[in-house]
Amino acid sequence: MTQHMPVIISSENGRGGMLAAMHLLREGGSALDAVEIACRYVEDDPTDHSVGYGGLPNVLGDVELDASIMDGRTLSAGAVAAVMGYGRAIRLARQVMEQTPHVLLAARGAERLAAELGESPQDQRTDEALARWRERFTERSVDLDEQVPLRAIAAQLTQPLNLQDKLYKAGRVDTLGTVNFIARDQQGNLASAVSTSGIGWKYPGRVGDSPLIGAGNYCDNRYGAAGCTGMGELAIRVSTARSLVLYLKMGMSLLDAGLEALRDLQVLDARTGQYMNIVAMTPDGAHAGFTTVAGKQYLYMTGAMNAPQLAERTLLPG
Ligand code: GLY
């Protein structure tokens, strides 16, 4: 049987997970195991405030996690949304795929499954993330006041970023963050995984694109895979990940498929700070990143490389 060169790509925050996953891929491990291990690494990292343990809380100060995983060999998929009290959302997503007849379990149901499978509950809030959560109330002069509807408070705290804001330039007021991975193993199988705590200060129960198969994650061995990071509401509305893979199926090159997915996003009324990034891979291991805003990168690593490398994401021309 042909042995393929392993390849893995991710969002910029995936470096540690990528190294762990590549070790497994080099040993002949599956793409599915590789993307799960990679996500778990980032989920366990308390310094990543967009994923898993230490993720940014919602407007009430609770960390709610979303994740999904997809197997390009079988098109099997599993996902969880708005999970509280369990950090490894990607593991839970895989359990939904493998232990239930369902694709997506939300909130109480996902938490019940976690308990049933013997996962230990753990408070996902770190002191650092909670301090950041509080700080934003001060920065925006907002209080949790029972007289003001929660939706108004959440809207103010998550409002689009002012790109001229000094804090934004210092990288301190970004409410968005997610990690995604796409891997090809030595058998040539593709798998994809996405994990996130969603938008910081979001309304409780808000679900982004990451656990929605077709929006933030899609993988098909025959045509390719795509995963999104950024403002989930955009990818949900135009089914970004599945669209890109469908464009590949219809015969477009990887570059053209990515640009077409960006054109789909361009018609939306995205405001300042509401960006979308896509990573994509074809069955031959070719990969690319796309973005709606300048200056975004993604990581890639093949079995022949010692370390992950950054590559520029492509913008729509003009
Ligand atoms: N892309 C992650 C989210 O919007 O929740």
Short mmCIF file of N, CA, C and O and ligand atoms in Angstrom, two decimals, residues 50 66 175-179 194-200 202 206-211 216 228-236 275-277, ligand 1:
data_model
loop_
_atom_site.label_atom_id
_atom_site.label_comp_id
_atom_site.label_asym_id
_atom_site.label_seq_id
_atom_site.Cartn_x
_atom_site.Cartn_y
_atom_site.Cartn_z
N SER A 50 -8.68 30.96 24.44
CA SER A 50 -9.76 30.82 23.47
C SER A 50 -10.26 29.40 23.37
O SER A 50 -11.17 29.13 22.59
N ASP A 66 -17.28 24.65 22.90
CA ASP A 66 -17.80 24.03 21.68
C ASP A 66 -16.66 23.26 21.01
O ASP A 66 -15.52 23.74 21.01
N THR A 175 -11.90 39.30 21.38
CA THR A 175 -12.85 38.39 22.03
C THR A 175 -12.90 37.04 21.32
O THR A 175 -13.58 36.13 21.79
N LEU A 176 -12.26 36.94 20.16
CA LEU A 176 -12.39 35.73 19.34
C LEU A 176 -11.18 34.83 19.47
O LEU A 176 -10.06 35.31 19.65
N GLY A 177 -11.40 33.54 19.34
CA GLY A 177 -10.27 32.62 19.35
C GLY A 177 -10.76 31.19 19.30
O GLY A 177 -11.80 30.87 19.88
N THR A 178 -10.04 30.37 18.59
CA THR A 178 -10.43 28.97 18.35
C THR A 178 -9.16 28.27 17.91
O THR A 178 -8.26 28.90 17.37
N VAL A 179 -9.09 26.96 18.09
CA VAL A 179 -7.99 26.22 17.45
C VAL A 179 -8.60 25.19 16.51
O VAL A 179 -9.65 24.61 16.81
N VAL A 194 -11.93 20.93 15.63
CA VAL A 194 -12.01 22.35 16.02
C VAL A 194 -12.46 22.42 17.47
O VAL A 194 -13.35 21.67 17.88
N SER A 195 -11.85 23.30 18.25
CA SER A 195 -12.26 23.46 19.65
C SER A 195 -12.19 24.93 20.04
O SER A 195 -11.28 25.65 19.61
N THR A 196 -13.11 25.36 20.88
CA THR A 196 -13.15 26.78 21.23
C THR A 196 -13.97 27.03 22.49
O THR A 196 -14.85 26.23 22.83
N SER A 197 -13.68 28.15 23.15
CA SER A 197 -14.60 28.63 24.20
C SER A 197 -15.53 29.69 23.61
O SER A 197 -16.29 30.33 24.33
N GLY A 198 -15.45 29.87 22.31
CA GLY A 198 -16.37 30.79 21.62
C GLY A 198 -16.00 32.24 21.88
O GLY A 198 -14.89 32.57 22.30
N ILE A 199 -16.93 33.12 21.65
CA ILE A 199 -16.68 34.55 21.85
C ILE A 199 -16.68 34.85 23.35
O ILE A 199 -17.63 34.48 24.06
N GLY A 200 -15.64 35.53 23.82
CA GLY A 200 -15.62 35.95 25.22
C GLY A 200 -16.79 36.91 25.48
O GLY A 200 -17.15 37.70 24.61
N LYS A 202 -19.85 36.28 25.60
CA LYS A 202 -21.04 35.96 24.78
C LYS A 202 -22.27 35.77 25.67
O LYS A 202 -22.15 35.49 26.88
N ARG A 206 -24.87 30.80 23.63
CA ARG A 206 -24.48 31.12 22.25
C ARG A 206 -23.59 29.99 21.71
O ARG A 206 -22.65 29.55 22.34
N VAL A 207 -23.91 29.51 20.52
CA VAL A 207 -23.12 28.45 19.89
C VAL A 207 -22.54 29.01 18.60
O VAL A 207 -23.25 29.64 17.81
N GLY A 208 -21.24 28.79 18.40
CA GLY A 208 -20.58 29.31 17.20
C GLY A 208 -20.53 28.29 16.08
O GLY A 208 -21.30 27.31 16.07
N ASP A 209 -19.63 28.52 15.16
CA ASP A 209 -19.50 27.63 13.99
C ASP A 209 -18.73 26.35 14.29
O ASP A 209 -18.88 25.36 13.59
N SER A 210 -17.90 26.38 15.34
CA SER A 210 -16.97 25.27 15.56
C SER A 210 -17.64 23.91 15.73
O SER A 210 -17.13 22.92 15.21
N PRO A 211 -18.78 23.81 16.44
CA PRO A 211 -19.38 22.49 16.58
C PRO A 211 -20.39 22.17 15.46
O PRO A 211 -21.02 21.11 15.51
N GLY A 216 -18.09 25.37 10.59
CA GLY A 216 -16.71 25.58 11.02
C GLY A 216 -15.80 24.40 10.78
O GLY A 216 -14.59 24.49 11.04
N CYS A 228 -12.59 26.53 10.19
CA CYS A 228 -12.67 28.00 10.34
C CYS A 228 -12.28 28.45 11.74
O CYS A 228 -12.48 27.73 12.72
N THR A 229 -11.76 29.66 11.81
CA THR A 229 -11.61 30.39 13.08
C THR A 229 -12.07 31.82 12.79
O THR A 229 -11.98 32.29 11.67
N GLY A 230 -12.52 32.48 13.84
CA GLY A 230 -13.02 33.84 13.63
C GLY A 230 -14.45 33.93 14.11
O GLY A 230 -14.89 33.15 14.96
N MET A 231 -15.17 34.88 13.57
CA MET A 231 -16.54 35.16 14.03
C MET A 231 -17.50 34.10 13.49
O MET A 231 -17.91 34.13 12.32
N GLY A 232 -17.88 33.17 14.36
CA GLY A 232 -18.65 32.01 13.93
C GLY A 232 -19.95 32.36 13.24
O GLY A 232 -20.39 31.65 12.34
N GLU A 233 -20.57 33.47 13.62
CA GLU A 233 -21.84 33.85 13.02
C GLU A 233 -21.70 34.03 11.50
O GLU A 233 -22.68 33.86 10.77
N LEU A 234 -20.51 34.37 11.03
CA LEU A 234 -20.30 34.53 9.59
C LEU A 234 -20.27 33.16 8.90
O LEU A 234 -20.97 32.92 7.92
N ALA A 235 -19.45 32.26 9.43
CA ALA A 235 -19.31 30.93 8.80
C ALA A 235 -20.62 30.15 8.85
O ALA A 235 -20.93 29.39 7.93
N ILE A 236 -21.40 30.35 9.91
CA ILE A 236 -22.68 29.63 10.02
C ILE A 236 -23.60 30.05 8.87
O ILE A 236 -24.26 29.24 8.24
N TYR A 275 -13.90 39.06 11.67
CA TYR A 275 -13.15 38.43 10.58
C TYR A 275 -13.43 36.93 10.52
O TYR A 275 -14.01 36.36 11.44
N MET A 276 -13.00 36.33 9.43
CA MET A 276 -13.08 34.87 9.30
C MET A 276 -11.80 34.36 8.67
O MET A 276 -11.30 34.95 7.71
N ASN A 277 -11.26 33.29 9.22
CA ASN A 277 -10.07 32.62 8.69
C ASN A 277 -10.43 31.19 8.34
O ASN A 277 -11.20 30.56 9.06
N1 GLY B 1 -15.16 30.54 15.58
C1 GLY B 1 -15.48 30.32 16.92
C2 GLY B 1 -16.73 30.94 17.36
O1 GLY B 1 -17.24 31.85 16.74
O2 GLY B 1 -17.24 30.52 18.36
#
